[in-house]
């Protein structure tokens, strides 16, 4: 599904070395500003900070381009930025040019990724849902009334679980379990500022660029997996025919087509979605590919033009953002932002920051959201968010 850009930084990965990618995964330690990113095209482990992208009012792509140019001027070969951008991409960013970067091929191509992940130590967890489940359901019901009134056509409403443990978190073990559960997805652990780590495994590529070739892979419309094979297949088939989910998906695809069209001389948008599966969910997915008209437009510039898509916000965007601000009793921070890398040529991969948590000390804040449309039912959206929580909670060894 995904193309394979050349890996920046260290002269390219050894794509034939068995264990190279899983070896980088095993070396992640969440110290020294370490950042780990794995995608269907590459695996990166970055350490140290050569330079940080400044927090100011200038457009983010301009700040990143300037930081990369300064790093090149200071002698950094093939500099790149790695890190995370908040849901409000005009707000907080945690992007840096690393002091050291090692790279390898894709985790999914490494046979050793099939080996079992190390166990996570048992812990006693205190769990506090924010908002409470009944309050989340009431928020969905209120949003449906606004949708029926024509105020907007979709809004994504999220909820969180605040978890605290009786022992320090073993983030490397959690990362191993996330990556080995879905090695074909996008696994990440990056600094989130203030001693926090943003860690997760997203199934959704926002945008990648290699030269003039661009790719987006929006997901919208989903259903939880079943452990019963027959039921699992039935759910997947039903999702492909669900009017509610197909409508929700079409809204996202149309928005991405409209956002990319001004930048592309050609754009290929399949008429019907396909299915993507993770360990916990089935998703409707569309792979959108295009050819840039202007090769100077960077992956990050394109990602900022797309973000936030209706898959994580809603439509119209400004109205959906206002409803999110009124209904959600927390700041999303980096959740539903973007995480990834970009280099000085403009190539890069930016992923939608979902199936994730912010970790600090002995605490985790886990996030999940669901797309609300006119046909949505509060109990179904509550069940969907509960299923999405499972990706992270299973990796952390948390039983609900």
Coordinates of C-alpha atoms in Angstrom, one line a residue:
X1 CA 0.0 0.0 0.0
X2 CA 2.8 2.4 0.9
X3 CA 5.8 3.5 -1.2
X4 CA 9.3 3.3 0.1
X5 CA 11.3 6.6 0.1
X6 CA 15.0 6.4 0.6
X7 CA 16.0 6.7 4.2
X8 CA 17.7 9.9 5.2
X9 CA 20.6 10.6 7.6
X10 CA 23.1 7.7 7.8
X11 CA 23.7 6.6 4.2
X12 CA 20.6 4.4 4.1
X13 CA 19.5 1.3 5.9
X14 CA 20.8 -2.2 5.4
X15 CA 17.5 -3.6 4.2
X16 CA 18.9 -7.1 4.0
X17 CA 20.1 -7.4 7.6
X18 CA 17.9 -9.7 9.6
X19 CA 17.2 -8.1 12.9
X20 CA 18.3 -4.6 12.0
X21 CA 14.8 -3.0 12.4
X22 CA 13.8 -5.1 15.5
X23 CA 17.3 -4.3 16.9
X24 CA 16.6 -0.6 16.8
X25 CA 13.2 -1.2 18.5
X26 CA 15.0 -3.2 21.2
X27 CA 17.5 -0.3 21.8
X28 CA 14.9 2.3 22.5
X29 CA 15.3 3.6 26.1
X30 CA 13.2 6.8 26.4
X31 CA 16.2 8.7 27.6
X32 CA 18.4 11.5 26.2
X33 CA 15.5 12.8 24.2
X34 CA 15.3 9.5 22.3
X35 CA 12.7 9.2 19.6
X36 CA 11.5 6.0 17.8
X37 CA 9.5 5.9 14.6
X38 CA 8.6 2.8 12.6
X39 CA 6.5 2.9 9.4
X40 CA 5.9 0.5 6.5
X41 CA 8.9 2.0 4.8
X42 CA 11.6 2.5 7.5
X43 CA 12.6 2.4 11.2
X44 CA 14.3 5.3 12.9
X45 CA 15.9 5.6 16.3
X46 CA 17.1 9.2 17.1
X47 CA 18.9 10.4 20.2
X48 CA 20.1 13.7 21.5
X49 CA 19.1 17.2 20.3
X50 CA 21.2 19.2 17.8
X51 CA 18.5 21.9 17.5
X52 CA 14.9 22.4 18.3
X53 CA 12.2 23.9 16.0
X54 CA 11.3 27.2 17.7
X55 CA 7.8 27.9 19.2
X56 CA 6.7 31.2 17.5
X57 CA 4.0 32.6 15.4
X58 CA 5.6 31.9 12.0
X59 CA 4.1 29.1 9.8
X60 CA 5.4 25.7 11.0
X61 CA 6.8 24.6 7.6
X62 CA 8.9 27.8 7.5
X63 CA 10.2 27.3 11.0
X64 CA 11.1 23.7 10.2
X65 CA 12.8 24.6 6.9
X66 CA 14.9 27.3 8.7
X67 CA 15.9 24.9 11.4
X68 CA 17.0 22.3 8.9
X69 CA 19.0 24.8 6.8
X70 CA 20.8 26.0 10.0
X71 CA 21.6 22.4 10.9
X72 CA 23.0 21.8 7.4
X73 CA 25.1 25.0 7.8
X74 CA 26.4 23.7 11.1
X75 CA 27.7 20.6 9.3
X76 CA 24.9 18.1 10.0
X77 CA 24.8 15.7 7.0
X78 CA 21.3 15.1 5.6
X79 CA 19.5 16.7 8.6
X80 CA 15.9 15.8 9.4
X81 CA 13.4 16.8 12.1
X82 CA 11.6 14.2 14.2
X83 CA 8.8 14.6 16.6
X84 CA 5.1 15.6 17.2
X85 CA 2.8 18.4 16.3
X86 CA -0.3 19.2 18.4
X87 CA -3.9 18.9 17.3
X88 CA -3.8 22.7 17.0
X89 CA -0.8 22.8 14.7
X90 CA -0.5 26.5 15.1
X91 CA 0.2 25.8 18.8
X92 CA 2.6 23.5 20.5
X93 CA 5.2 21.4 18.6
X94 CA 8.0 19.1 19.8
X95 CA 10.2 18.8 16.8
X96 CA 14.0 18.6 16.8
X97 CA 17.0 17.8 14.7
X98 CA 18.5 14.9 16.5
X99 CA 22.2 14.7 17.3
X100 CA 22.3 11.1 16.2
X101 CA 20.0 9.0 13.9
X102 CA 20.2 5.3 13.1
X103 CA 17.9 3.7 10.5
X104 CA 16.8 0.4 9.2
X105 CA 14.2 -1.1 6.9
X106 CA 10.6 -1.7 7.8
X107 CA 9.7 -3.7 10.9
X108 CA 7.2 -5.7 9.0
X109 CA 10.1 -7.0 6.7
X110 CA 12.2 -8.1 9.6
X111 CA 11.5 -11.8 10.4
X112 CA 12.6 -11.3 14.0
X113 CA 9.6 -9.0 14.6
X114 CA 7.5 -12.2 14.9
X115 CA 9.3 -13.1 18.2
X116 CA 7.3 -12.5 21.3
X117 CA 7.6 -9.1 23.0
X118 CA 9.0 -8.9 26.5
X119 CA 6.2 -9.0 29.2
X120 CA 5.1 -5.9 30.9
X121 CA 5.5 -6.1 34.7
X122 CA 2.2 -6.5 36.6
X123 CA 1.0 -3.4 38.3
X124 CA -2.0 -2.1 40.2
X125 CA -3.7 0.6 38.1
X126 CA -6.1 3.3 39.2
X127 CA -8.2 4.3 36.2
X128 CA -10.3 7.5 35.9
X129 CA -12.3 8.1 32.8
X130 CA -12.6 11.7 31.6
X131 CA -15.4 12.4 30.9
X132 CA -17.3 9.6 32.6
X133 CA -18.9 7.2 30.2
X134 CA -22.4 8.5 30.7
X135 CA -21.2 12.1 30.2
X136 CA -19.5 11.0 26.9
X137 CA -22.7 9.4 25.7
X138 CA -24.7 12.6 26.6
X139 CA -22.1 14.6 24.6
X140 CA -22.6 12.3 21.6
X141 CA -26.4 12.6 21.9
X142 CA -26.2 16.4 22.0
X143 CA -23.9 16.5 19.0
X144 CA -26.3 14.3 17.0
X145 CA -29.1 16.9 17.7
X146 CA -26.8 19.7 16.4
X147 CA -26.0 17.5 13.3
X148 CA -29.7 17.0 12.7
X149 CA -30.2 20.7 13.0
X150 CA -27.8 21.2 10.1
X151 CA -25.1 23.0 12.1
X152 CA -22.4 20.6 10.8
X153 CA -22.2 17.2 9.1
X154 CA -19.6 15.4 11.3
X155 CA -17.7 15.9 14.5
X156 CA -15.2 13.6 16.2
X157 CA -15.6 13.4 20.0
X158 CA -12.8 11.9 22.1
X159 CA -12.5 10.7 25.7
X160 CA -9.5 9.8 27.8
X161 CA -8.5 7.4 30.6
X162 CA -6.2 8.7 33.2
X163 CA -4.2 5.8 34.6
X164 CA -1.7 5.8 37.5
X165 CA 0.4 2.8 38.5
X166 CA 2.1 1.7 41.7
X167 CA 5.4 1.4 39.9
X168 CA 7.3 3.3 37.1
X169 CA 6.2 2.6 33.6
X170 CA 8.3 0.3 31.4
X171 CA 7.9 2.3 28.2
X172 CA 10.4 0.2 26.1
X173 CA 8.4 -2.9 26.9
X174 CA 5.1 -1.1 26.0
X175 CA 6.7 0.0 22.7
X176 CA 7.8 -3.5 21.9
X177 CA 4.3 -4.8 22.4
X178 CA 2.7 -2.1 20.3
X179 CA 5.2 -2.7 17.5
X180 CA 5.0 -6.5 17.5
X181 CA 1.2 -6.5 17.6
X182 CA 0.9 -4.4 14.4
X183 CA 4.3 -4.3 12.7
X184 CA 2.8 -3.1 9.5
X185 CA 1.5 0.1 11.1
X186 CA 3.1 3.3 12.4
X187 CA 4.7 2.9 15.9
X188 CA 6.1 5.8 17.7
X189 CA 7.6 7.0 21.0
X190 CA 8.8 10.7 21.0
X191 CA 9.4 13.4 23.6
X192 CA 6.3 15.4 24.4
X193 CA 7.9 18.1 26.5
X194 CA 8.1 18.5 30.3
X195 CA 9.5 15.0 30.7
X196 CA 6.5 13.3 29.0
X197 CA 6.6 10.8 26.2
X198 CA 4.0 10.4 23.4
X199 CA 3.8 6.7 22.6
X200 CA 1.4 4.8 20.4
X201 CA 0.7 2.8 17.3
X202 CA -1.3 4.6 14.6
X203 CA -2.8 2.8 11.6
X204 CA -3.3 6.1 9.7
X205 CA -0.9 7.8 7.4
X206 CA -1.8 11.5 7.0
X207 CA 0.7 12.2 4.2
X208 CA 4.0 11.1 2.9
X209 CA 6.2 12.6 0.1
X210 CA 9.0 11.1 -1.9
X211 CA 10.2 13.6 -4.5
X212 CA 7.0 14.7 -6.3
X213 CA 5.1 11.5 -5.3
X214 CA 2.6 12.1 -2.5
X215 CA 0.4 9.6 -0.7
X216 CA -2.4 9.9 1.9
X217 CA -4.2 7.0 3.5
X218 CA -7.3 8.3 5.4
X219 CA -9.2 5.9 7.7
X220 CA -12.8 6.7 8.8
X221 CA -15.6 4.3 9.6
X222 CA -14.6 1.4 11.8
X223 CA -15.8 -1.6 13.8
X224 CA -14.2 -3.6 16.6
X225 CA -12.6 -7.0 15.7
X226 CA -14.0 -10.2 17.1
X227 CA -12.0 -13.2 18.4
X228 CA -14.5 -15.5 16.6
X229 CA -13.3 -15.8 13.0
X230 CA -16.8 -16.1 11.5
X231 CA -18.0 -13.1 13.4
X232 CA -14.9 -11.1 12.5
X233 CA -15.4 -11.7 8.8
X234 CA -19.1 -10.8 9.1
X235 CA -18.2 -7.5 10.8
X236 CA -15.6 -6.7 8.1
X237 CA -18.1 -7.4 5.3
X238 CA -20.9 -5.4 7.0
X239 CA -18.5 -2.4 7.4
X240 CA -17.9 -2.4 3.7
X241 CA -21.6 -2.0 3.1
X242 CA -22.6 0.2 6.0
X243 CA -24.3 3.4 4.7
X244 CA -23.4 5.3 7.9
X245 CA -19.6 4.3 7.8
X246 CA -19.4 4.8 4.0
X247 CA -20.8 8.3 4.4
X248 CA -18.4 9.1 7.2
X249 CA -15.5 7.9 5.1
X250 CA -16.6 9.8 2.0
X251 CA -16.6 13.0 3.9
X252 CA -12.9 12.5 4.8
X253 CA -11.9 11.4 1.3
X254 CA -13.6 14.4 -0.3
X255 CA -11.9 16.8 2.1
X256 CA -8.4 15.4 1.4
X257 CA -9.1 15.4 -2.3
X258 CA -10.1 19.1 -2.1
X259 CA -7.0 20.0 0.0
X260 CA -4.5 18.2 -2.2
X261 CA -5.9 19.1 -5.6
X262 CA -4.4 22.7 -5.7
X263 CA -0.9 21.2 -5.1
X264 CA -1.0 18.3 -7.5
X265 CA -0.9 18.0 -11.3
X266 CA -2.5 14.6 -11.0
X267 CA -4.5 12.9 -8.2
X268 CA -5.8 9.3 -8.1
X269 CA -8.7 8.8 -5.7
X270 CA -10.3 5.3 -5.7
X271 CA -14.1 5.3 -5.9
X272 CA -14.6 2.8 -3.0
X273 CA -12.7 2.2 0.2
X274 CA -10.9 -1.0 1.1
X275 CA -10.5 -2.6 4.5
X276 CA -7.5 -2.2 6.8
X277 CA -7.2 -4.3 10.0
X278 CA -5.3 -3.8 13.2
X279 CA -5.3 -6.2 16.1
X280 CA -8.3 -4.4 17.6
X281 CA -10.2 -2.8 14.7
X282 CA -11.4 -3.0 11.1
X283 CA -11.2 0.4 9.3
X284 CA -12.4 1.7 5.9
X285 CA -9.4 3.0 4.1
X286 CA -8.6 4.8 0.8
X287 CA -5.1 5.2 -0.6
X288 CA -4.9 8.5 -2.4
X289 CA -1.9 9.1 -4.6
X290 CA -0.7 12.2 -6.5
X291 CA 2.1 13.9 -8.3
X292 CA 3.1 17.4 -7.1
X293 CA 3.0 20.3 -9.5
X294 CA 5.7 22.1 -7.5
X295 CA 8.5 20.0 -6.1
X296 CA 9.4 22.7 -3.6
X297 CA 6.3 21.9 -1.5
X298 CA 7.3 19.8 1.4
X299 CA 5.6 16.9 3.1
X300 CA 5.1 19.0 6.2
X301 CA 3.5 21.8 4.2
X302 CA 1.1 19.4 2.6
X303 CA 0.3 17.7 6.0
X304 CA -0.5 21.1 7.5
X305 CA -2.8 21.8 4.6
X306 CA -4.7 18.6 5.3
X307 CA -4.7 18.7 9.0
X308 CA -7.1 18.4 10.8
X309 CA -9.0 16.1 8.5
X310 CA -12.7 15.3 9.2
X311 CA -11.3 11.9 10.4
X312 CA -10.1 13.5 13.6
X313 CA -12.1 16.8 13.7
X314 CA -15.2 16.9 11.6
X315 CA -16.7 19.1 9.0
X316 CA -17.0 22.1 8.5
X317 CA -13.7 22.2 10.3
X318 CA -14.2 25.5 12.1
X319 CA -17.7 24.5 13.5
X320 CA -16.4 21.0 14.4
X321 CA -13.5 22.5 16.3
X322 CA -15.8 24.8 18.2
X323 CA -18.1 21.8 19.2
X324 CA -15.0 19.8 20.3
X325 CA -13.9 22.7 22.5
X326 CA -17.4 22.9 24.0
X327 CA -17.9 19.2 24.6
X328 CA -14.5 17.7 25.4
X329 CA -13.5 18.5 29.1
X330 CA -9.7 18.2 28.3
X331 CA -7.0 19.6 26.0
X332 CA -6.2 17.1 23.3
X333 CA -2.6 18.2 23.3
X334 CA -0.8 15.9 20.8
X335 CA -3.7 13.5 20.4
X336 CA -5.1 13.7 16.8
X337 CA -2.1 15.9 15.9
X338 CA 0.7 14.4 13.7
X339 CA 3.9 12.6 14.4
X340 CA 6.7 11.8 12.0
X341 CA 9.8 13.1 10.2
X342 CA 10.8 15.5 7.5
X343 CA 14.1 16.2 5.8
X344 CA 15.7 19.1 4.0
X345 CA 14.6 17.9 0.6
X346 CA 11.0 18.1 1.7
X347 CA 10.5 14.4 1.9
X348 CA 8.8 13.0 5.0
X349 CA 6.1 10.9 6.6
X350 CA 3.5 12.4 8.9
X351 CA 1.1 10.1 10.7
X352 CA -2.2 10.9 12.5
X353 CA -1.5 10.7 16.2
X354 CA -4.1 8.1 17.4
X355 CA -4.1 4.9 19.4
X356 CA -1.7 6.7 21.8
X357 CA -1.0 7.9 25.3
X358 CA 1.1 10.5 27.0
X359 CA 3.3 9.0 29.7
X360 CA 5.0 10.6 32.6
X361 CA 6.5 8.8 35.6
X362 CA 3.8 6.5 36.8
X363 CA 0.9 8.0 34.9
X364 CA -0.6 7.5 31.5
X365 CA -3.3 9.5 29.7
X366 CA -4.8 7.3 27.0
X367 CA -7.0 8.8 24.2
X368 CA -9.7 7.5 21.8
X369 CA -12.3 9.1 19.7
X370 CA -15.2 8.3 17.4
X371 CA -16.7 10.1 14.4
X372 CA -20.2 11.3 15.1
X373 CA -22.7 11.7 12.2
X374 CA -26.5 12.0 12.1
X375 CA -27.0 8.3 12.4
X376 CA -24.7 7.8 15.4
X377 CA -25.9 6.2 18.6
X378 CA -24.2 7.1 21.9
X379 CA -23.8 3.4 23.0
X380 CA -22.1 2.5 19.7
X381 CA -19.6 5.4 19.9
X382 CA -18.9 4.5 23.5
X383 CA -18.2 0.9 22.4
X384 CA -16.0 2.1 19.5
X385 CA -13.8 4.2 21.8
X386 CA -13.6 1.4 24.3
X387 CA -12.3 -0.9 21.5
X388 CA -9.8 1.7 20.4
X389 CA -8.5 2.0 23.9
X390 CA -7.6 -1.7 23.8
X391 CA -4.7 -1.2 21.4
X392 CA -2.8 0.7 24.0
X393 CA -4.2 -0.9 27.2
X394 CA -3.3 -4.4 26.0
X395 CA 0.3 -3.2 25.3
X396 CA 0.6 -1.7 28.7
X397 CA -0.9 -4.7 30.4
X398 CA -3.9 -2.9 31.7
X399 CA -7.1 -4.9 32.3
X400 CA -10.4 -3.0 32.4

